[in-house]
PDB file of C-alpha atoms and ligand atoms in Angstrom:
ATOM      1  CA  LEU A   1       2.002  17.847  13.473  1.00 62.00           C
ATOM      2  CA  SER A   2       1.590  15.739  10.452  1.00 80.00           C
ATOM      3  CA  PRO A   3       4.026  13.321   9.433  1.00 89.00           C
ATOM      4  CA  ARG A   4       6.367  14.001   6.807  1.00 96.00           C
ATOM      5  CA  LEU A   5       8.081  10.800   5.274  1.00 97.00           C
ATOM      6  CA  ASP A   6      11.465  11.703   3.307  1.00 97.00           C
ATOM      7  CA  CYS A   7      11.295   9.144   0.441  1.00 98.00           C
ATOM      8  CA  ASN A   8      14.960   9.387  -0.790  1.00 96.00           C
ATOM      9  CA  GLY A   9      14.492  13.135  -1.130  1.00 96.00           C
ATOM     10  CA  ARG A  10      11.005  13.282  -2.029  1.00 98.00           C
ATOM     11  CA  PRO A  11       8.473  14.625   0.424  1.00 98.00           C
ATOM     12  CA  LEU A  12       5.551  12.235   1.103  1.00 98.00           C
ATOM     13  CA  ILE A  13       3.743  14.610   3.377  1.00 97.00           C
ATOM     14  CA  LEU A  14       0.568  12.998   5.572  1.00 97.00           C
ATOM     15  CA  ASP A  15      -1.346  15.987   6.556  1.00 95.00           C
ATOM     16  CA  ARG A  16      -4.270  14.505   5.138  1.00 96.00           C
ATOM     17  CA  PRO A  17      -5.113  11.506   3.226  1.00 98.00           C
ATOM     18  CA  ARG A  18      -3.039  10.654   0.349  1.00 98.00           C
ATOM     19  CA  VAL A  19      -3.085   8.434  -2.631  1.00 98.00           C
ATOM     20  CA  MET A  20      -0.767   5.710  -3.555  1.00 98.00           C
ATOM     21  CA  GLY A  21      -1.161   4.535  -7.308  1.00 98.00           C
ATOM     22  CA  ILE A  22      -0.433   1.017  -7.929  1.00 98.00           C
ATOM     23  CA  ILE A  23       1.831   0.046 -10.962  1.00 97.00           C
ATOM     24  CA  ASN A  24       1.764  -4.205 -11.007  1.00 94.00           C
ATOM     25  CA  VAL A  25       4.458  -4.904 -13.495  1.00 94.00           C
ATOM     26  CA  THR A  26       3.729  -8.612 -13.455  1.00 86.00           C
ATOM     27  CA  PRO A  27       3.736 -10.121 -16.959  1.00 76.00           C
ATOM     28  CA  ASP A  28      -0.208 -10.438 -16.986  1.00 67.00           C
ATOM     29  CA  SER A  29      -0.941  -6.678 -15.843  1.00 67.00           C
ATOM     30  CA  PHE A  30      -0.285  -4.696 -19.021  1.00 60.00           C
ATOM     31  CA  SER A  31       0.359  -6.622 -22.052  1.00 55.00           C
ATOM     32  CA  ASP A  32       0.672 -10.331 -23.215  1.00 57.00           C
ATOM     33  CA  GLY A  33       3.431  -8.784 -25.185  1.00 63.00           C
ATOM     34  CA  GLY A  34       7.306  -9.230 -24.219  1.00 71.00           C
ATOM     35  CA  ARG A  35       9.073  -7.666 -21.284  1.00 72.00           C
ATOM     36  CA  HIS A  36       9.941  -4.180 -23.235  1.00 76.00           C
ATOM     37  CA  ASP A  37       6.370  -3.868 -23.880  1.00 81.00           C
ATOM     38  CA  THR A  38       5.215  -4.210 -20.240  1.00 88.00           C
ATOM     39  CA  ALA A  39       7.790  -2.173 -18.865  1.00 92.00           C
ATOM     40  CA  ASP A  40       6.931   0.810 -21.613  1.00 93.00           C
ATOM     41  CA  ARG A  41       3.517   0.332 -20.639  1.00 93.00           C
ATOM     42  CA  ALA A  42       4.063   0.322 -16.695  1.00 95.00           C
ATOM     43  CA  ILE A  43       5.883   3.524 -17.277  1.00 96.00           C
ATOM     44  CA  ALA A  44       2.950   5.226 -19.447  1.00 97.00           C
ATOM     45  CA  HIS A  45       0.646   3.969 -16.639  1.00 97.00           C
ATOM     46  CA  GLY A  46       2.489   5.672 -13.782  1.00 98.00           C
ATOM     47  CA  VAL A  47       2.709   9.044 -15.527  1.00 98.00           C
ATOM     48  CA  ARG A  48      -0.416   8.991 -16.171  1.00 98.00           C
ATOM     49  CA  LEU A  49      -1.530   8.025 -12.321  1.00 98.00           C
ATOM     50  CA  ALA A  50       0.811  11.273 -11.473  1.00 98.00           C
ATOM     51  CA  GLN A  51      -1.404  13.264 -13.759  1.00 98.00           C
ATOM     52  CA  GLU A  52      -4.426  12.097 -12.275  1.00 98.00           C
ATOM     53  CA  GLY A  53      -3.294  13.135  -8.785  1.00 98.00           C
ATOM     54  CA  ALA A  54      -1.345  10.423  -7.201  1.00 98.00           C
ATOM     55  CA  ASP A  55       1.059  11.315  -4.142  1.00 98.00           C
ATOM     56  CA  VAL A  56       3.193   8.433  -4.145  1.00 98.00           C
ATOM     57  CA  LEU A  57       3.698   5.627  -6.993  1.00 98.00           C
ATOM     58  CA  ASP A  58       3.863   1.791  -5.885  1.00 98.00           C
ATOM     59  CA  VAL A  59       5.839  -0.401  -7.920  1.00 98.00           C
ATOM     60  CA  GLY A  60       5.523  -4.518  -7.678  1.00 96.00           C
ATOM     61  CA  GLY A  61       7.213  -7.099  -9.621  1.00 95.00           C
ATOM     62  CA  GLU A  62       5.460 -10.107  -7.379  1.00 91.00           C
ATOM     63  CA  SER A  63       2.126 -10.696  -7.722  1.00 87.00           C
ATOM     64  CA  THR A  64       0.782 -11.227  -4.050  1.00 86.00           C
ATOM     65  CA  ARG A  65      -2.600 -12.031  -4.989  1.00 82.00           C
ATOM     66  CA  PRO A  66      -4.386 -15.172  -3.422  1.00 82.00           C
ATOM     67  CA  GLY A  67      -2.606 -18.208  -4.937  1.00 81.00           C
ATOM     68  CA  ALA A  68       0.046 -16.451  -6.832  1.00 80.00           C
ATOM     69  CA  ASP A  69       3.655 -18.190  -7.117  1.00 82.00           C
ATOM     70  CA  GLU A  70       7.014 -17.274  -5.719  1.00 87.00           C
ATOM     71  CA  VAL A  71       8.831 -14.753  -8.255  1.00 92.00           C
ATOM     72  CA  SER A  72      12.760 -15.228  -8.172  1.00 95.00           C
ATOM     73  CA  VAL A  73      14.776 -12.374  -7.161  1.00 97.00           C
ATOM     74  CA  ASP A  74      16.265 -11.813 -10.571  1.00 97.00           C
ATOM     75  CA  GLU A  75      12.803 -11.825 -12.263  1.00 95.00           C
ATOM     76  CA  GLU A  76      11.544  -9.573  -9.831  1.00 96.00           C
ATOM     77  CA  LEU A  77      14.405  -7.024 -10.398  1.00 98.00           C
ATOM     78  CA  ARG A  78      14.504  -7.459 -14.292  1.00 96.00           C
ATOM     79  CA  ARG A  79      10.684  -6.220 -13.980  1.00 95.00           C
ATOM     80  CA  VAL A  80      10.913  -3.249 -11.499  1.00 97.00           C
ATOM     81  CA  LEU A  81      14.251  -1.666 -11.975  1.00 98.00           C
ATOM     82  CA  PRO A  82      13.879  -0.483 -15.826  1.00 97.00           C
ATOM     83  CA  VAL A  83      10.270   0.945 -14.439  1.00 98.00           C
ATOM     84  CA  ILE A  84      11.616   2.548 -11.023  1.00 98.00           C
ATOM     85  CA  GLU A  85      14.593   4.126 -12.962  1.00 98.00           C
ATOM     86  CA  ARG A  86      12.256   5.703 -15.623  1.00 98.00           C
ATOM     87  CA  LEU A  87       9.401   6.906 -13.394  1.00 98.00           C
ATOM     88  CA  ALA A  88      12.341   8.566 -11.242  1.00 98.00           C
ATOM     89  CA  ARG A  89      13.077  10.581 -14.169  1.00 97.00           C
ATOM     90  CA  GLU A  90       9.630  11.229 -15.710  1.00 97.00           C
ATOM     91  CA  THR A  91       7.989  12.172 -12.485  1.00 98.00           C
ATOM     92  CA  THR A  92       8.722  14.124  -9.190  1.00 98.00           C
ATOM     93  CA  LEU A  93       6.398  11.788  -7.110  1.00 98.00           C
ATOM     94  CA  PRO A  94       8.020   9.423  -4.492  1.00 98.00           C
ATOM     95  CA  ILE A  95       8.034   5.652  -5.550  1.00 98.00           C
ATOM     96  CA  SER A  96       7.670   2.839  -3.224  1.00 98.00           C
ATOM     97  CA  ILE A  97       8.833  -0.631  -4.146  1.00 98.00           C
ATOM     98  CA  ASP A  98       6.390  -3.498  -3.116  1.00 98.00           C
ATOM     99  CA  THR A  99       8.791  -6.271  -2.134  1.00 98.00           C
ATOM    100  CA  SER A 100       9.550  -8.281   0.695  1.00 97.00           C
ATOM    101  CA  LYS A 101      13.109  -9.379  -0.677  1.00 98.00           C
ATOM    102  CA  PRO A 102      16.045  -7.292   0.889  1.00 98.00           C
ATOM    103  CA  GLU A 103      17.883  -7.455  -2.574  1.00 98.00           C
ATOM    104  CA  VAL A 104      15.130  -6.048  -4.202  1.00 98.00           C
ATOM    105  CA  MET A 105      14.843  -3.425  -1.549  1.00 98.00           C
ATOM    106  CA  ARG A 106      18.429  -2.254  -2.014  1.00 98.00           C
ATOM    107  CA  ALA A 107      18.354  -2.393  -5.721  1.00 98.00           C
ATOM    108  CA  ALA A 108      15.064  -0.476  -5.928  1.00 98.00           C
ATOM    109  CA  VAL A 109      16.269   2.497  -3.581  1.00 98.00           C
ATOM    110  CA  GLN A 110      19.477   2.692  -5.721  1.00 98.00           C
ATOM    111  CA  ALA A 111      17.371   3.008  -8.690  1.00 98.00           C
ATOM    112  CA  GLY A 112      15.416   6.053  -7.357  1.00 98.00           C
ATOM    113  CA  ALA A 113      12.755   4.477  -4.953  1.00 98.00           C
ATOM    114  CA  GLY A 114      12.234   6.215  -1.732  1.00 98.00           C
ATOM    115  CA  LEU A 115       9.473   4.110   0.097  1.00 98.00           C
ATOM    116  CA  ILE A 116       9.437   0.306   0.952  1.00 98.00           C
ATOM    117  CA  ASN A 117       6.197  -1.179   1.115  1.00 98.00           C
ATOM    118  CA  ASP A 118       6.488  -5.044   2.394  1.00 98.00           C
ATOM    119  CA  VAL A 119       3.416  -7.166   2.576  1.00 97.00           C
ATOM    120  CA  ARG A 120       5.469  -9.329   4.861  1.00 97.00           C
ATOM    121  CA  ALA A 121       6.532  -6.419   7.411  1.00 98.00           C
ATOM    122  CA  LEU A 122      10.124  -7.074   6.981  1.00 98.00           C
ATOM    123  CA  ARG A 123       9.908 -10.812   8.195  1.00 98.00           C
ATOM    124  CA  MET A 124      12.051 -12.322   5.267  1.00 97.00           C
ATOM    125  CA  ASN A 125      15.855 -13.016   6.305  1.00 98.00           C
ATOM    126  CA  GLY A 126      17.606  -9.376   5.881  1.00 98.00           C
ATOM    127  CA  ALA A 127      14.851  -7.550   5.522  1.00 98.00           C
ATOM    128  CA  LEU A 128      15.102  -5.504   8.668  1.00 98.00           C
ATOM    129  CA  GLU A 129      18.669  -4.915   8.523  1.00 98.00           C
ATOM    130  CA  ALA A 130      18.161  -3.659   4.562  1.00 98.00           C
ATOM    131  CA  ALA A 131      15.510  -1.413   5.592  1.00 98.00           C
ATOM    132  CA  ALA A 132      17.436  -0.164   8.419  1.00 98.00           C
ATOM    133  CA  GLU A 133      20.684   0.566   6.568  1.00 98.00           C
ATOM    134  CA  LEU A 134      18.735   1.997   3.595  1.00 98.00           C
ATOM    135  CA  ALA A 135      17.137   4.437   5.909  1.00 98.00           C
ATOM    136  CA  VAL A 136      13.986   5.105   3.949  1.00 98.00           C
ATOM    137  CA  PRO A 137      10.273   4.692   5.156  1.00 98.00           C
ATOM    138  CA  VAL A 138       8.692   1.268   5.479  1.00 98.00           C
ATOM    139  CA  VAL A 139       5.106   0.255   5.195  1.00 98.00           C
ATOM    140  CA  LEU A 140       4.528  -2.926   7.412  1.00 98.00           C
ATOM    141  CA  MET A 141       1.745  -4.693   6.254  1.00 98.00           C
ATOM    142  CA  HIS A 142      -0.233  -7.810   8.297  1.00 98.00           C
ATOM    143  CA  MET A 143      -0.596 -11.153   6.049  1.00 97.00           C
ATOM    144  CA  GLN A 144      -1.202 -14.280   7.449  1.00 95.00           C
ATOM    145  CA  GLY A 145       0.452 -16.851   6.128  1.00 92.00           C
ATOM    146  CA  GLU A 146       1.683 -16.830   2.485  1.00 91.00           C
ATOM    147  CA  PRO A 147      -0.293 -15.794  -0.785  1.00 89.00           C
ATOM    148  CA  GLY A 148      -0.305 -19.394  -2.338  1.00 88.00           C
ATOM    149  CA  SER A 149      -2.531 -20.755   0.949  1.00 90.00           C
ATOM    150  CA  MET A 150      -3.323 -17.627   2.987  1.00 92.00           C
ATOM    151  CA  GLN A 151      -7.074 -17.741   1.603  1.00 91.00           C
ATOM    152  CA  ALA A 152      -7.462 -21.441   2.354  1.00 93.00           C
ATOM    153  CA  ALA A 153      -8.771 -21.137   6.103  1.00 92.00           C
ATOM    154  CA  PRO A 154      -8.029 -17.772   7.385  1.00 93.00           C
ATOM    155  CA  ASP A 155      -8.605 -17.913  11.509  1.00 94.00           C
ATOM    156  CA  TYR A 156      -8.458 -15.270  14.258  1.00 96.00           C
ATOM    157  CA  ASP A 157      -9.660 -15.032  17.793  1.00 95.00           C
ATOM    158  CA  ASP A 158     -10.369 -11.379  17.410  1.00 98.00           C
ATOM    159  CA  VAL A 159      -9.212 -10.257  14.085  1.00 98.00           C
ATOM    160  CA  VAL A 160      -8.600  -6.745  14.972  1.00 98.00           C
ATOM    161  CA  ALA A 161      -6.601  -7.547  17.991  1.00 98.00           C
ATOM    162  CA  ASP A 162      -5.015 -10.371  16.420  1.00 98.00           C
ATOM    163  CA  VAL A 163      -3.539  -7.908  13.424  1.00 98.00           C
ATOM    164  CA  HIS A 164      -3.045  -5.116  16.211  1.00 98.00           C
ATOM    165  CA  ARG A 165      -0.738  -7.244  18.153  1.00 98.00           C
ATOM    166  CA  PHE A 166       1.304  -8.141  14.996  1.00 98.00           C
ATOM    167  CA  LEU A 167       1.798  -4.598  13.772  1.00 98.00           C
ATOM    168  CA  ALA A 168       2.922  -3.559  17.242  1.00 98.00           C
ATOM    169  CA  GLU A 169       5.219  -6.653  17.363  1.00 98.00           C
ATOM    170  CA  ARG A 170       6.647  -5.635  13.854  1.00 98.00           C
ATOM    171  CA  ILE A 171       6.896  -1.775  14.877  1.00 98.00           C
ATOM    172  CA  PHE A 172       8.928  -2.958  17.939  1.00 98.00           C
ATOM    173  CA  ALA A 173      11.038  -5.217  15.936  1.00 98.00           C
ATOM    174  CA  ALA A 174      11.728  -2.420  13.470  1.00 98.00           C
ATOM    175  CA  GLU A 175      12.807  -0.098  16.418  1.00 98.00           C
ATOM    176  CA  MET A 176      14.803  -2.398  17.670  1.00 98.00           C
ATOM    177  CA  ALA A 177      16.802  -2.755  14.265  1.00 98.00           C
ATOM    178  CA  GLY A 178      17.262   1.015  13.949  1.00 98.00           C
ATOM    179  CA  ILE A 179      14.125   1.945  12.136  1.00 98.00           C
ATOM    180  CA  PRO A 180      12.571   5.018  13.844  1.00 98.00           C
ATOM    181  CA  LYS A 181       8.770   5.058  14.415  1.00 97.00           C
ATOM    182  CA  SER A 182       8.908   8.355  12.286  1.00 97.00           C
ATOM    183  CA  ARG A 183       9.917   6.141   9.290  1.00 98.00           C
ATOM    184  CA  LEU A 184       6.919   3.563   9.641  1.00 98.00           C
ATOM    185  CA  VAL A 185       3.643   3.179   8.089  1.00 98.00           C
ATOM    186  CA  ILE A 186       1.391   0.525   9.347  1.00 98.00           C
ATOM    187  CA  ASP A 187      -1.334  -1.459   7.264  1.00 98.00           C
ATOM    188  CA  PRO A 188      -3.898  -4.390   8.424  1.00 98.00           C
ATOM    189  CA  GLY A 189      -3.462  -6.107   4.766  1.00 98.00           C
ATOM    190  CA  PHE A 190      -6.907  -6.321   3.454  1.00 98.00           C
ATOM    191  CA  GLY A 191      -7.607  -9.528   1.626  1.00 97.00           C
ATOM    192  CA  PHE A 192      -4.207 -11.601   2.814  1.00 96.00           C
ATOM    193  CA  GLY A 193      -5.033 -14.038   4.999  1.00 96.00           C
ATOM    194  CA  LYS A 194      -8.697 -12.546   5.700  1.00 97.00           C
ATOM    195  CA  THR A 195     -12.414 -13.762   4.976  1.00 97.00           C
ATOM    196  CA  ILE A 196     -14.796 -10.959   3.895  1.00 98.00           C
ATOM    197  CA  GLU A 197     -16.120 -10.745   7.555  1.00 98.00           C
ATOM    198  CA  HIS A 198     -12.593 -10.369   8.562  1.00 98.00           C
ATOM    199  CA  ASN A 199     -11.766  -7.775   6.155  1.00 98.00           C
ATOM    200  CA  LEU A 200     -15.154  -6.109   6.945  1.00 98.00           C
ATOM    201  CA  ALA A 201     -14.383  -5.832  10.346  1.00 98.00           C
ATOM    202  CA  LEU A 202     -11.034  -4.783  10.129  1.00 98.00           C
ATOM    203  CA  LEU A 203     -12.379  -1.591   8.025  1.00 98.00           C
ATOM    204  CA  ALA A 204     -15.337  -1.092  10.568  1.00 98.00           C
ATOM    205  CA  ARG A 205     -12.701  -0.842  13.661  1.00 98.00           C
ATOM    206  CA  LEU A 206      -9.826   0.602  11.507  1.00 98.00           C
ATOM    207  CA  ASP A 207      -9.613   3.750  14.344  1.00 98.00           C
ATOM    208  CA  ALA A 208      -8.376   0.797  16.662  1.00 98.00           C
ATOM    209  CA  PHE A 209      -5.021   0.991  14.583  1.00 98.00           C
ATOM    210  CA  THR A 210      -4.352   4.840  15.582  1.00 97.00           C
ATOM    211  CA  ASN A 211      -3.337   4.512  18.774  1.00 98.00           C
ATOM    212  CA  LEU A 212      -0.097   2.832  17.716  1.00 98.00           C
ATOM    213  CA  GLY A 213       1.285   6.013  16.784  1.00 97.00           C
ATOM    214  CA  VAL A 214       2.359   5.458  13.362  1.00 97.00           C
ATOM    215  CA  PRO A 215       0.473   6.465   9.949  1.00 98.00           C
ATOM    216  CA  LEU A 216      -2.002   4.090   8.515  1.00 98.00           C
ATOM    217  CA  LEU A 217      -2.259   2.867   4.916  1.00 98.00           C
ATOM    218  CA  ALA A 218      -5.375   0.990   3.657  1.00 98.00           C
ATOM    219  CA  GLY A 219      -5.460  -1.262   0.314  1.00 98.00           C
ATOM    220  CA  LEU A 220      -8.958  -2.292  -0.732  1.00 98.00           C
ATOM    221  CA  SER A 221      -8.755  -1.352  -4.122  1.00 98.00           C
ATOM    222  CA  ARG A 222     -10.802  -3.735  -6.661  1.00 97.00           C
ATOM    223  CA  LYS A 223     -10.280  -6.389  -4.187  1.00 97.00           C
ATOM    224  CA  ARG A 224     -12.455  -9.658  -3.660  1.00 96.00           C
ATOM    225  CA  THR A 225     -14.370  -8.293  -0.696  1.00 97.00           C
ATOM    226  CA  ILE A 226     -15.273  -5.180  -2.837  1.00 98.00           C
ATOM    227  CA  GLY A 227     -16.714  -7.603  -5.653  1.00 98.00           C
ATOM    228  CA  GLU A 228     -18.657  -9.573  -3.598  1.00 98.00           C
ATOM    229  CA  LEU A 229     -20.086  -7.020  -1.724  1.00 98.00           C
ATOM    230  CA  THR A 230     -21.150  -5.347  -4.951  1.00 98.00           C
ATOM    231  CA  GLY A 231     -21.742  -8.643  -7.288  1.00 98.00           C
ATOM    232  CA  ARG A 232     -19.060  -6.931  -9.854  1.00 98.00           C
ATOM    233  CA  ASP A 233     -16.979  -9.824 -10.712  1.00 97.00           C
ATOM    234  CA  ALA A 234     -14.642  -7.749 -13.343  1.00 96.00           C
ATOM    235  CA  PRO A 235     -11.825  -5.748 -11.248  1.00 96.00           C
ATOM    236  CA  GLU A 236     -12.034  -2.763 -13.627  1.00 95.00           C
ATOM    237  CA  ALA A 237     -16.023  -3.065 -12.359  1.00 97.00           C
ATOM    238  CA  ARG A 238     -15.050  -2.298  -8.919  1.00 98.00           C
ATOM    239  CA  VAL A 239     -14.484   1.015  -8.854  1.00 98.00           C
ATOM    240  CA  HIS A 240     -17.524   2.657  -7.063  1.00 98.00           C
ATOM    241  CA  GLY A 241     -17.035   0.361  -4.260  1.00 98.00           C
ATOM    242  CA  SER A 242     -13.526   0.742  -3.871  1.00 98.00           C
ATOM    243  CA  VAL A 243     -13.803   4.417  -3.752  1.00 98.00           C
ATOM    244  CA  ALA A 244     -16.725   3.880  -0.960  1.00 98.00           C
ATOM    245  CA  ALA A 245     -14.467   1.955   1.210  1.00 98.00           C
ATOM    246  CA  HIS A 246     -11.516   3.897   0.819  1.00 98.00           C
ATOM    247  CA  LEU A 247     -13.509   7.206   1.840  1.00 98.00           C
ATOM    248  CA  ILE A 248     -14.354   5.088   4.670  1.00 98.00           C
ATOM    249  CA  ALA A 249     -10.792   3.957   5.332  1.00 98.00           C
ATOM    250  CA  ALA A 250      -9.931   8.046   5.571  1.00 98.00           C
ATOM    251  CA  GLN A 251     -12.864   8.828   7.956  1.00 97.00           C
ATOM    252  CA  ARG A 252     -11.374   6.209  10.376  1.00 98.00           C
ATOM    253  CA  GLY A 253      -8.137   7.162  10.331  1.00 97.00           C
ATOM    254  CA  ALA A 254      -6.027   5.898   7.295  1.00 98.00           C
ATOM    255  CA  VAL A 255      -3.813   8.640   5.366  1.00 98.00           C
ATOM    256  CA  LEU A 256      -2.813   6.352   2.725  1.00 98.00           C
ATOM    257  CA  LEU A 257      -4.903   4.773   0.084  1.00 98.00           C
ATOM    258  CA  ARG A 258      -3.568   2.508  -1.935  1.00 98.00           C
ATOM    259  CA  VAL A 259      -5.578   2.498  -5.331  1.00 98.00           C
ATOM    260  CA  HIS A 260      -5.935   1.671  -9.047  1.00 98.00           C
ATOM    261  CA  ASP A 261      -8.102   4.296  -9.571  1.00 98.00           C
ATOM    262  CA  VAL A 262      -6.527   7.399  -8.846  1.00 98.00           C
ATOM    263  CA  ALA A 263      -8.576   9.992 -10.296  1.00 98.00           C
ATOM    264  CA  ALA A 264     -11.712   8.828  -8.940  1.00 98.00           C
ATOM    265  CA  THR A 265     -10.330   8.600  -5.294  1.00 98.00           C
ATOM    266  CA  VAL A 266      -8.649  11.753  -5.715  1.00 98.00           C
ATOM    267  CA  ASP A 267     -12.003  13.412  -6.314  1.00 98.00           C
ATOM    268  CA  ALA A 268     -13.806  11.542  -3.507  1.00 98.00           C
ATOM    269  CA  LEU A 269     -11.166  13.028  -1.205  1.00 98.00           C
ATOM    270  CA  LYS A 270     -11.611  16.694  -2.287  1.00 98.00           C
ATOM    271  CA  VAL A 271     -15.224  16.375  -1.379  1.00 97.00           C
ATOM    272  CA  TRP A 272     -14.698  14.698   1.948  1.00 95.00           C
ATOM    273  CA  HIS A 273     -11.528  17.171   2.815  1.00 95.00           C
ATOM    274  CA  ALA A 274     -13.864  20.106   1.906  1.00 96.00           C
ATOM    275  CA  VAL A 275     -16.485  19.213   4.485  1.00 96.00           C
ATOM    276  CA  GLY A 276     -13.972  18.754   7.030  1.00 93.00           C
ATOM    277  CA  GLN A 277     -12.591  22.016   6.579  1.00 93.00           C
ATOM    278  CA  VAL A 278     -15.974  23.648   7.572  1.00 95.00           C
ATOM    279  CA  LYS A 279     -15.592  25.798  10.738  1.00 93.00           C
ATOM    280  CA  PRO A 280     -17.711  24.964  14.043  1.00 91.00           C
ATOM    281  CA  PRO A 281     -20.651  27.563  14.158  1.00 91.00           C
ATOM    282  CA  ARG A 282     -19.374  30.700  16.422  1.00 89.00           C
ATOM    283  CA  ARG A 283     -20.634  30.477  19.999  1.00 85.00           C
ATOM    284  CA  ASP A 284     -22.471  33.947  20.144  1.00 78.00           C
ATOM    285  CA  ALA A 285     -22.259  35.237  23.644  1.00 63.00           C
TER     286      ALA A 285
HETATM  287  N1  LIG B   1       0.836  -2.113   1.616  1.00 68.65           N
HETATM  288  C1  LIG B   1       0.087  -2.945   0.833  1.00 68.65           C
HETATM  289  N2  LIG B   1       0.625  -3.283  -0.336  1.00 68.65           N
HETATM  290  C2  LIG B   1      -0.252  -3.950  -1.229  1.00 68.65           C
HETATM  291  N3  LIG B   1       0.236  -4.874  -2.278  1.00 68.65           N
HETATM  292  C3  LIG B   1      -1.049  -5.742  -2.679  1.00 68.65           C
HETATM  293  S1  LIG B   1      -0.965  -6.637  -3.913  1.00 68.65           S
HETATM  294  C4  LIG B   1      -2.774  -7.217  -3.906  1.00 68.65           C
HETATM  295  C5  LIG B   1      -3.729  -6.490  -4.771  1.00 68.65           C
HETATM  296  O1  LIG B   1      -3.420  -5.039  -4.822  1.00 68.65           O
HETATM  297  O2  LIG B   1      -4.801  -6.653  -4.638  1.00 68.65           O
HETATM  298  N4  LIG B   1      -2.297  -5.310  -1.780  1.00 68.65           N
HETATM  299  C6  LIG B   1      -1.729  -4.390  -0.603  1.00 68.65           C
HETATM  300  C7  LIG B   1      -2.065  -3.739   0.344  1.00 68.65           C
HETATM  301  O3  LIG B   1      -3.314  -3.900   0.695  1.00 68.65           O
HETATM  302  N5  LIG B   1      -1.322  -3.195   1.359  1.00 68.65           N
END
C-alpha cells in the first residue's frame, strides 16, 4: 500500500520516488532586484519546475544554510505568501511551506500550501499544535543545533543511531499532539549539523530509517558534501553529483527527493523505475 498524502486537497502519492522542487524565496536567491521582482521570478521558477516534472514544490523564505541569520515572522510571510498564493493558482501541484514558525505554517496553508516542511521537526513553541490543527502532512527533519552554529563542531556517538532516535522521538511527539503517522514524513537532514563523514554515513545507511514506518525524504541537492566529493565549488556545477546521491537515496528507501534540478532527477528516476519493473525470470518447471 503506497502512502497517499492529502496536501490540502492535492494528492502526493508516494508509490515511487517523487521529486520536490526547491523554490528559495530569499533576497539573494532570485535577483538582486526588489521584492516584487523576487516574487515574480520565484513564481516563474516554480512553474518551470512543475513543467520539468516536479511532484511537489517547496517554498522557503528563511535561508537555513549554515551561518544563515534568523528571519522575522513578518519578513518570512512577506516573502512566501505571494509566491504560494500565485503558485497554487498557476499549478495543480501540492505546495509545501519550508518553515519552522507556527504563524507562517498557518498563513501558508491558508494561502494554499498543503504540506509543512519543518527543518526543526515542530520543536518551536506552538508548532506541534499548529500542525495538528492545520491537518496537513508534515516533514520532520533532523538538525543538530541551529543554522548559525550547527557546522561548528557536529558531534555524534553514532550519527545514524542518534538521528534515528531523534526522529522516533519527534514521531512520538507528533502522534501525542494528534498528528497521525499517516500524515508524517521523516528526513535525516543532510548538512544540518553534520560533517561530510556524517552525511555519507547517513546516505550509506539510509535504509535504517525505513523501520520507523513513515515515508523518507532525502535532500542533498547541490550541498557542500556533493561539492567536496566532486570538487565543484559552484552549486550549479553540482547537478551530476546531486543526481547520483539522490538515485542512491531512492535505492535505499527515500520516496521524496528535495532537489533544485528537477528535470535531471526525473530522468534518472525514470531509468531506475524501468529497471525496477523488470519481472524476475519465470521458473520453468
Ligand atoms: N526537508 C528538508 N528541508 C530542507 N530545507 C533545506 S534548505 C538548505 C539547502 O537546500 O541547501 N534543506 C532541506 C533538507 O535537506 N530537507
